[in-house]
C-alpha positions as MATLAB code, in Angstrom:
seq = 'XXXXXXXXXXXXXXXXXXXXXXXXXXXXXXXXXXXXXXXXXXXXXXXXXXXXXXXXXXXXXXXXXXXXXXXXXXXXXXXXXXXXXXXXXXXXXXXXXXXXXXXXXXXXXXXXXXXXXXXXXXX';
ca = [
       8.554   12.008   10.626;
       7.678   10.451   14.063;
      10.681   10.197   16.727;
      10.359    6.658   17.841;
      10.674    5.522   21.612;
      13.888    3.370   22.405;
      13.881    0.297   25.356;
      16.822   -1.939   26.046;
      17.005   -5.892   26.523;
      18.378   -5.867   30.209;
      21.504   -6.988   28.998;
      22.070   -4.218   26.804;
      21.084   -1.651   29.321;
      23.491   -3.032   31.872;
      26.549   -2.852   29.127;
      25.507    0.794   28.267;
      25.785    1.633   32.058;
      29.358    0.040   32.000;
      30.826    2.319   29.518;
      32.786    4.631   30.678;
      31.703    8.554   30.786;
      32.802    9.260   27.406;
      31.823    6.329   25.502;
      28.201    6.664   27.813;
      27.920    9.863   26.113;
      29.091    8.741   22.050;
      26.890    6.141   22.582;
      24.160    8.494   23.940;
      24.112   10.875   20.788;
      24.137    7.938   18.824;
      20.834    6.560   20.166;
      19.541   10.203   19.825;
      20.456    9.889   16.120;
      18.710    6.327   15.597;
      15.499    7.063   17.375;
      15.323   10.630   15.347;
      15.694    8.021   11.816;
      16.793    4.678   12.499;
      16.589    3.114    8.918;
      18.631    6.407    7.837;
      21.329    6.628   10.447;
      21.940    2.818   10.581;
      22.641   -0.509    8.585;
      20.822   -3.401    8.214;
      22.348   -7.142    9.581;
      22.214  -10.375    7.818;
      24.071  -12.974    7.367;
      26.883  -12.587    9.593;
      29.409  -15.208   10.509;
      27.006  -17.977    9.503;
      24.485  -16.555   11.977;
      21.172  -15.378   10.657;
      20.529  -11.818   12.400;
      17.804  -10.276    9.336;
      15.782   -7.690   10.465;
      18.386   -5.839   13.578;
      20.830   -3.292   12.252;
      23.705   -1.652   13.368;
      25.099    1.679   14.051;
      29.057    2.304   15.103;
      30.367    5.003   18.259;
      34.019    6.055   18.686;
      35.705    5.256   15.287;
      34.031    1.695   14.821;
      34.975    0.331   18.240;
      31.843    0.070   19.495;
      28.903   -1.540   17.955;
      25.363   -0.910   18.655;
      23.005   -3.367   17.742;
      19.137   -3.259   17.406;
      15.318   -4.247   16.286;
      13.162   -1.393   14.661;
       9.641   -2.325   15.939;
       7.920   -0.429   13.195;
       4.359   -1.473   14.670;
       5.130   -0.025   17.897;
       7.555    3.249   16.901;
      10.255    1.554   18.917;
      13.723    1.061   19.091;
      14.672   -2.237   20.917;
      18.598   -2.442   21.720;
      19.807   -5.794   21.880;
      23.337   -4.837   22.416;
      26.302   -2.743   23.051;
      29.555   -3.458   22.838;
      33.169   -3.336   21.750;
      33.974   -5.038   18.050;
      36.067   -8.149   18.956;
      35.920  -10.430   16.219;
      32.031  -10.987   15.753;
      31.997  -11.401   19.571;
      29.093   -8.537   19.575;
      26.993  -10.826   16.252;
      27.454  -13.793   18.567;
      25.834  -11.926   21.962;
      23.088  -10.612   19.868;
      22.103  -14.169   18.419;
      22.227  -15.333   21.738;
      19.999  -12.868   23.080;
      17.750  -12.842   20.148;
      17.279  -16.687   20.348;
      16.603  -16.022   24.464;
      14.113  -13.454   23.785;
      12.741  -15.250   20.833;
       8.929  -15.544   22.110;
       9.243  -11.900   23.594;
      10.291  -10.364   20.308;
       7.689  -12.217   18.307;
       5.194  -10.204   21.083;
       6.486   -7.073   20.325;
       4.847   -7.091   17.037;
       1.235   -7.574   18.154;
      -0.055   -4.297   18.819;
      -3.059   -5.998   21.063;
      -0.469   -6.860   23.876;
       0.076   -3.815   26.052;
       4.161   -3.168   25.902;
       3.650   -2.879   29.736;
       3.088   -7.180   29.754;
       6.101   -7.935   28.181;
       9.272   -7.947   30.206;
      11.394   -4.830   28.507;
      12.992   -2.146   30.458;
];
């Protein structure tokens, strides 16, 4: 099985660094998990509070509190986060939609293997 890569959205990458120590490292050995299998260690997202979010999936740290959400890029062996954060009544399905609508263009991108992932804007 290949281990795939993982990037962040910005966003996402700024909420990881806000966790404290030891959700930083429950979230940490999650990722580790996802990027070893991610169709295996995670769920897929739908339909979700009348928001459309088909093709990202979900993992949960620290007893469900914390919800990681993110795109398999299967063309690139990549795992995109779109978000981290703390379950507050769909607050973390409404980010993500948000951010996937922002990054609409750019995700579409990700799935054409002739642009080099160093052009689009990913950290």
């Amino acid at each position: 099985m290949n281990r795939y890569k993982i990037k962040f959205l910005k966003e996402a990458e700024l909420e990881l660094k806000k966790l404290d120590k030891n959700l930083f490292i429950k979230v940490s050995k999650a990722l580790v998990k996802v990027v070893a299998d991610p169709l295996a260690y995670s769920e897929p997202l739908e339909q979700r509070m009348s928001m459309n979010l088909t093709g990202l999936r979900k993992v949960y740290v620290d007893n469900k509190r914390i919800r990681i959400v993110f795109l398999v890029v299967e063309e690139r062996l990549f795992v995109l986060v779109v978000s981290v954060n703390r379950r507050d009544k769909g607050k973390v399905y409404q980010i993500t939609k948000e951010r996937i609508d922002k990054y609409n263009t750019l995700l579409q991108k990700l799935k054409d293997t002739k642009i080099e992932i160093n052009d689009i804007f990913i950290t």
